[in-house]
PDB file of C-alpha atoms in Angstrom:
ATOM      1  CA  UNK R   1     114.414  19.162  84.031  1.00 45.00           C
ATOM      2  CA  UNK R   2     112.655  20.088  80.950  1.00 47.00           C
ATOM      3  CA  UNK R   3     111.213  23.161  82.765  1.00 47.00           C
ATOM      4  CA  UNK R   4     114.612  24.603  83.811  1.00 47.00           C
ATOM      5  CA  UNK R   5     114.901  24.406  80.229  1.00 48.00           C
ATOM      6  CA  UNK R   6     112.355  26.269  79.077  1.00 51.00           C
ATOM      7  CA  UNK R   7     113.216  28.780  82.156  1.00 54.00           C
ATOM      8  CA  UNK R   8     117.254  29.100  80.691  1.00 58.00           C
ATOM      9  CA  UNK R   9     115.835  29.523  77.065  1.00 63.00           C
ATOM     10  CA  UNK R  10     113.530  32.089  78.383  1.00 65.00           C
ATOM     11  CA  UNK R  11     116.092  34.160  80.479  1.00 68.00           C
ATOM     12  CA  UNK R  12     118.602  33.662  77.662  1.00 76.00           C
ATOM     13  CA  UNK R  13     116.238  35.171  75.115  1.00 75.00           C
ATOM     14  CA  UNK R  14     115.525  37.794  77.214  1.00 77.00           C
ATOM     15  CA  UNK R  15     119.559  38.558  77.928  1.00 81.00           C
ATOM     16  CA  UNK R  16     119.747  39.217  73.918  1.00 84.00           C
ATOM     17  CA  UNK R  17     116.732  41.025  73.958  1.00 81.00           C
ATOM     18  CA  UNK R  18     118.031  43.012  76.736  1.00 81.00           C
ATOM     19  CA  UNK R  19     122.045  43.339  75.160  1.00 82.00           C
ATOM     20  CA  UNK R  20     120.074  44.163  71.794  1.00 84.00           C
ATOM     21  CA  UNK R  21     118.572  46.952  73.609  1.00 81.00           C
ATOM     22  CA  UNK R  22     121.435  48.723  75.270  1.00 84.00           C
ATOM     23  CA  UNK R  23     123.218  48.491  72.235  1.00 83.00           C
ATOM     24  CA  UNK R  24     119.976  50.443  70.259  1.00 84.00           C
ATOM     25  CA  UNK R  25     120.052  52.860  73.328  1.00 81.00           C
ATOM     26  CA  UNK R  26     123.815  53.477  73.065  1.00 79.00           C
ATOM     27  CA  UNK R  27     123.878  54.216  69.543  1.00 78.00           C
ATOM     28  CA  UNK R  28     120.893  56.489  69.900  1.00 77.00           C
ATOM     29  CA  UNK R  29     123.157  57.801  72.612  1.00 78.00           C
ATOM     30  CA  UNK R  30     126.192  58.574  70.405  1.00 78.00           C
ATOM     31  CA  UNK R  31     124.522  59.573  67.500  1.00 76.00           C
ATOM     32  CA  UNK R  32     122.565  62.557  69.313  1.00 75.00           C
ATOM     33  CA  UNK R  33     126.306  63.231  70.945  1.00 77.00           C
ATOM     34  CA  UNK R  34     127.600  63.452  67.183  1.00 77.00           C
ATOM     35  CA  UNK R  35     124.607  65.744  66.143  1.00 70.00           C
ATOM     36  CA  UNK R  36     122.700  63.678  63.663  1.00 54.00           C
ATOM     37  CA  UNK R  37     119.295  63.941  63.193  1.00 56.00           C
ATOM     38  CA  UNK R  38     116.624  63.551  65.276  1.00 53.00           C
ATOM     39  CA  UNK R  39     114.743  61.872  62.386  1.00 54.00           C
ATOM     40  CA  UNK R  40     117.650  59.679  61.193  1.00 51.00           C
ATOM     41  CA  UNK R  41     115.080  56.752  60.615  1.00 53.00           C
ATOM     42  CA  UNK R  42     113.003  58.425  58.088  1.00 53.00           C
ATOM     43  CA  UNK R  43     115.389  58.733  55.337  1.00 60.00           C
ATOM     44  CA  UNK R  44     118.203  55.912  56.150  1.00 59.00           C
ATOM     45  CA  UNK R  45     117.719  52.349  54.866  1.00 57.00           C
ATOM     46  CA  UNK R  46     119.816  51.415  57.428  1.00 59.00           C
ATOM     47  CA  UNK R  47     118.137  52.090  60.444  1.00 57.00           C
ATOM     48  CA  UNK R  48     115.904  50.221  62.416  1.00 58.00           C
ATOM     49  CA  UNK R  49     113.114  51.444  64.559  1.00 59.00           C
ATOM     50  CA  UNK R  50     112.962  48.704  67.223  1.00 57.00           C
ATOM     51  CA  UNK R  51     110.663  49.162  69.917  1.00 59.00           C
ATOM     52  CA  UNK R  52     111.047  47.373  73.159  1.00 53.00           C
ATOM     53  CA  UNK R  53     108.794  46.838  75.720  1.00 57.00           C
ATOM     54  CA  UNK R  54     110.310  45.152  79.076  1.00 53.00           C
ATOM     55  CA  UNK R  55     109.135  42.903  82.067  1.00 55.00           C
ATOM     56  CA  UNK R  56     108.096  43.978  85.349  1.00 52.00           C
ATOM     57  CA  UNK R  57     110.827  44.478  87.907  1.00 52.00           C
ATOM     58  CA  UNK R  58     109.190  43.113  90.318  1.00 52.00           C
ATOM     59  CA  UNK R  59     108.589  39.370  88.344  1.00 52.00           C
ATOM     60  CA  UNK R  60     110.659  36.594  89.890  1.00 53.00           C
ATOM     61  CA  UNK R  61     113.243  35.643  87.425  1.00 52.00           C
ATOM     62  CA  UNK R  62     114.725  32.826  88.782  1.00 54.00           C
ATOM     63  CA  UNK R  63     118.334  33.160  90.013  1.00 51.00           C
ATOM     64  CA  UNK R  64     118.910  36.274  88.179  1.00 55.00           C
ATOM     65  CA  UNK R  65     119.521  39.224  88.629  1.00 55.00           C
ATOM     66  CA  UNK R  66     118.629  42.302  86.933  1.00 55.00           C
ATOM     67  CA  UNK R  67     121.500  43.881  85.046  1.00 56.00           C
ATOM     68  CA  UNK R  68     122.732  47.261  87.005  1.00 56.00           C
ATOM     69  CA  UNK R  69     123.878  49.339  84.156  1.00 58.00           C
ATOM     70  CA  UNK R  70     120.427  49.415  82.150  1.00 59.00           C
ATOM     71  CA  UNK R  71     120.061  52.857  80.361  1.00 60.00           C
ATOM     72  CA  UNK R  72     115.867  53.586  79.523  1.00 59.00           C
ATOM     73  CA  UNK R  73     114.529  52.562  77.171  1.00 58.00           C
ATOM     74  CA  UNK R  74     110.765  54.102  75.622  1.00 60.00           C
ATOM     75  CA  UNK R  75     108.651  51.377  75.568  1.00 59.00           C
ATOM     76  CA  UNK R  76     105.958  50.670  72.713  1.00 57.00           C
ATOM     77  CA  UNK R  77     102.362  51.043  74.286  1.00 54.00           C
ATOM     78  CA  UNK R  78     100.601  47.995  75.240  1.00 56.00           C
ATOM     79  CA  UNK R  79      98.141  46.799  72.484  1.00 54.00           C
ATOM     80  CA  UNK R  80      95.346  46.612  75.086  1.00 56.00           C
ATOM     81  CA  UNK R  81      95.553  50.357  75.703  1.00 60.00           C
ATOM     82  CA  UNK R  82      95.226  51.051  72.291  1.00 74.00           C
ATOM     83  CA  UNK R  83      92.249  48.705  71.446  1.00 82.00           C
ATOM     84  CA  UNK R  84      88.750  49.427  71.507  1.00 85.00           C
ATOM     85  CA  UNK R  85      87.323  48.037  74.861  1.00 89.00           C
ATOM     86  CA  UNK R  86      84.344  45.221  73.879  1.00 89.00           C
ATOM     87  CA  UNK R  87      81.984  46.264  75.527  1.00 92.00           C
ATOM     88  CA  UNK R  88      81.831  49.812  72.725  1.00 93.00           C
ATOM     89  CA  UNK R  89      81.120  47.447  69.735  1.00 92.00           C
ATOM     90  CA  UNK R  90      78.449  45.851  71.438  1.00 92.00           C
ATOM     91  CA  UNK R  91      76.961  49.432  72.383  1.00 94.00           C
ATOM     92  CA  UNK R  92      77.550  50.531  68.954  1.00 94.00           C
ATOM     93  CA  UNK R  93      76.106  47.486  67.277  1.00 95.00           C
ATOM     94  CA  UNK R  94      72.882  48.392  69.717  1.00 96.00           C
ATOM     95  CA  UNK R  95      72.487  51.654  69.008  1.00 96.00           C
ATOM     96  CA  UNK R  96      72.788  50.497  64.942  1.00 97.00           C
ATOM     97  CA  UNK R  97      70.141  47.964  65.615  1.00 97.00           C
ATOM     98  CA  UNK R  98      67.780  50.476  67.378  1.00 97.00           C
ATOM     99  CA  UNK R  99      68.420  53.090  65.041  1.00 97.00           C
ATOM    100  CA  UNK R 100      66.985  50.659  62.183  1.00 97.00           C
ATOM    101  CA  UNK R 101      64.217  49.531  64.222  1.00 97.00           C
ATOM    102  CA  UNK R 102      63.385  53.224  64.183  1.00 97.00           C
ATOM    103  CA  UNK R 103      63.783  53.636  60.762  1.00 97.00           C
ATOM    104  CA  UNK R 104      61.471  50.760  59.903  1.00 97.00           C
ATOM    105  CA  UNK R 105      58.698  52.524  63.093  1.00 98.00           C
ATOM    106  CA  UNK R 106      58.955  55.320  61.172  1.00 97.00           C
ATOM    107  CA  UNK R 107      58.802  54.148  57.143  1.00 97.00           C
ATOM    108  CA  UNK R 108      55.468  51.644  58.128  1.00 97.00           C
ATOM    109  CA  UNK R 109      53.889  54.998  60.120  1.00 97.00           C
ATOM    110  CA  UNK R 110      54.761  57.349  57.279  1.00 96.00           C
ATOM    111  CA  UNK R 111      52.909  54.672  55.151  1.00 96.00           C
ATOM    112  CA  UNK R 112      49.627  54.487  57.121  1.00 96.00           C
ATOM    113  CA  UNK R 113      49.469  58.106  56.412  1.00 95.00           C
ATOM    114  CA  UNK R 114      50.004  57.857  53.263  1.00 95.00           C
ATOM    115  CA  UNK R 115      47.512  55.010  52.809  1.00 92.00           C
ATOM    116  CA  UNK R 116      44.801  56.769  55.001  1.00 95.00           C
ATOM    117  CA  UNK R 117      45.714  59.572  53.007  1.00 93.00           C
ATOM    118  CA  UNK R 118      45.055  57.833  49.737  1.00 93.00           C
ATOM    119  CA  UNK R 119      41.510  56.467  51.360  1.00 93.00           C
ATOM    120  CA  UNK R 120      40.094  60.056  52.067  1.00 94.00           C
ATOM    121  CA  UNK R 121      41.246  61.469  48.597  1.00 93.00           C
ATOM    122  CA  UNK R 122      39.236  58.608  46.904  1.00 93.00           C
ATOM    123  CA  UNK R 123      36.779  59.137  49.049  1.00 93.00           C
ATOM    124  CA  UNK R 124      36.440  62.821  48.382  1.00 92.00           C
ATOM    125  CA  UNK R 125      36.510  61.753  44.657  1.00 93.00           C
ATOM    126  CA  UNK R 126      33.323  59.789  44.883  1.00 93.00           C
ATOM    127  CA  UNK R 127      31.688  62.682  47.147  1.00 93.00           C
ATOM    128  CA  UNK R 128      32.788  64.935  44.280  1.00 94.00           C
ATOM    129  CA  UNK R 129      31.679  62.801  41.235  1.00 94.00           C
ATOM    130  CA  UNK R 130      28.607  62.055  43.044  1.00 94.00           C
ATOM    131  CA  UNK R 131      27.500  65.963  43.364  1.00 94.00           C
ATOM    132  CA  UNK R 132      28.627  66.370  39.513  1.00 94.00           C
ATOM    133  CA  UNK R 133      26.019  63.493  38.679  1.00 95.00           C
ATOM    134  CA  UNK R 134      23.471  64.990  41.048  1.00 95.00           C
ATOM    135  CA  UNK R 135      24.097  68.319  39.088  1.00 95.00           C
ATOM    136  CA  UNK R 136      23.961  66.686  35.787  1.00 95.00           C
ATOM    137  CA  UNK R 137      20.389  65.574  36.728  1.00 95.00           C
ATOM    138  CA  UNK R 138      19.436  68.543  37.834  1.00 95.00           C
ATOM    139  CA  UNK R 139      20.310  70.725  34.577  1.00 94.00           C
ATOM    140  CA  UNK R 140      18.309  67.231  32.257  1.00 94.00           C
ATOM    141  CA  UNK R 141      15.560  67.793  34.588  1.00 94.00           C
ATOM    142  CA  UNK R 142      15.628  71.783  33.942  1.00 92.00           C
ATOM    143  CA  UNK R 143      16.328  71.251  30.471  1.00 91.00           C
ATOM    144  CA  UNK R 144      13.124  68.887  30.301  1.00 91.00           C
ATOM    145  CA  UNK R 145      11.094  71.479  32.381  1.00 89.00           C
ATOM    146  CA  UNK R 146      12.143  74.026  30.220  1.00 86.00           C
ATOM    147  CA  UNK R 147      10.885  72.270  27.027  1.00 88.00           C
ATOM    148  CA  UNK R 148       7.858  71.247  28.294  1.00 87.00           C
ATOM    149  CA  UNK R 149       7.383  75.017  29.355  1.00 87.00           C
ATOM    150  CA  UNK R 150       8.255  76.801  26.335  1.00 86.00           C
ATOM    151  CA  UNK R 151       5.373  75.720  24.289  1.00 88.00           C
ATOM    152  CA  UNK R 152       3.313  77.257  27.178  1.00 87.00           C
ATOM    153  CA  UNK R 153       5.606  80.229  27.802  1.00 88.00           C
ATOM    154  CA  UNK R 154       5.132  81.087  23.823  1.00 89.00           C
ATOM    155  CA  UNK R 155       1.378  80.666  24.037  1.00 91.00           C
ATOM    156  CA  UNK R 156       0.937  83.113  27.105  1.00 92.00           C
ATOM    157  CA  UNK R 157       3.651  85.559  25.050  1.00 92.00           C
ATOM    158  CA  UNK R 158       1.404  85.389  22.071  1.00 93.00           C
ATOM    159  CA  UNK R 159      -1.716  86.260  24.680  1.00 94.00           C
ATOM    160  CA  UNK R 160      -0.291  88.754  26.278  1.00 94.00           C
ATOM    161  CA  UNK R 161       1.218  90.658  22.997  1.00 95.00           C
ATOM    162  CA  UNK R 162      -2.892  90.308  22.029  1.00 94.00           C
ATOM    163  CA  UNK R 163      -4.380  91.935  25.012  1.00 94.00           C
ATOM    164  CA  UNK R 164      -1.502  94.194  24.965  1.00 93.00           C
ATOM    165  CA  UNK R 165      -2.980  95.595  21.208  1.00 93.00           C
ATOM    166  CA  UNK R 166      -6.609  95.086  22.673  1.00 92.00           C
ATOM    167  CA  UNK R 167      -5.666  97.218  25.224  1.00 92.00           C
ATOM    168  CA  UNK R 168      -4.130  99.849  22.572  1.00 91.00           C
ATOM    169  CA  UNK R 169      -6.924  99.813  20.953  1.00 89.00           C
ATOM    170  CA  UNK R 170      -9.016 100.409  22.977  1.00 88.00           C
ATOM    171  CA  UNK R 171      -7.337 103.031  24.681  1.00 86.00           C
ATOM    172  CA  UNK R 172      -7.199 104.527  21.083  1.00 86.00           C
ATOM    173  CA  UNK R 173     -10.731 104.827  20.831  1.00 84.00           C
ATOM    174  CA  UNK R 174     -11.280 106.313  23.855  1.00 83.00           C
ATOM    175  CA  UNK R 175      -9.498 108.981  23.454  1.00 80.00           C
ATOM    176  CA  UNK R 176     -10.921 110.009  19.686  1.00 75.00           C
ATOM    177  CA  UNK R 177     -13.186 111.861  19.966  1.00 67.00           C
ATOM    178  CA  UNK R 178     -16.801 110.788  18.425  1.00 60.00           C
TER     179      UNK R 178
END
């Protein structure tokens, strides 16, 4: 009993539904006979964009029977058409999670090279600060040498500018005549 309840309530819900929309489709009807607007329902208060969308012909409704007179009616798209299937979000989501995994290959590889980078530049620091030293020790040592030398190096000037005016000299009294 209490199912043929539910089952009148049902088909009487649907009989308003249906009236409501043969009465929508009617007026629709007459006021495109009249000549109003196409686009009544942008600017009038009044109107009221109902969309209806109906059952299957073909569903079993009990003892009744589909009305005869039924003028068409657009029906509203069904939301599953218009949602996004599930199976994109979790394909999106992956292709998020494996572009940041790709990211974060990439970041830690740009930083070894960086850090190996880092290594040979200190590296070439020490090779260069090591060859300044070695050059510093050279030009100490030279300067050292040098020192040591120039006493000598004065002493063999001083000898040579001697035999230079024994030499003169003697080449001066060779050629005078006696």
């Amino acid at each position: 009993m209490c199912g043929q309840i539910g089952r009148r309530g049902t088909m009487e819900a649907e009989e308003i539904y249906m009236n409501q929309a043969r009465m929508q489709a009617a007026a629709a009807f007459k006021d495109k006979q009249r000549g109003a607007p196409a686009n009544k329902g942008v600017d009038d208060p009044d109107y009221e964009n109902i969309t209806l969308t109906f059952r299957n012909q073909n569903q079993s409704k009990g003892s009744h029977s589909p009305p005869k007179n039924q003028v068409p009616v657009r029906s509203r798209p069904s939301l599953d058409s218009t949602r996004t299937p599930r199976w994109l979000y979790g394909a999106t989501i992956s292709l998020y999670i494996l572009l940041a995994l790709f990211c974060i290959i990439l970041l830690a590889w740009v930083l070894m090279k960086l850090s190996i980078s880092a290594r040979e530049c200190q590296e070439g620091r020490r090779d260069i600060q090591q060859c300044l030293n070695e050059v510093n020790t050279i030009k100490k040592t030279v300067r050292t040498e040098n020192e040591k030398l120039s006493p000598a190096i004065n002493q063999i000037k001083t000898q040579l500018q001697d035999i230079s005016k024994m030499l003169q000299k003697m080449s001066n009294e060779l050629s005078t005549p006696q």
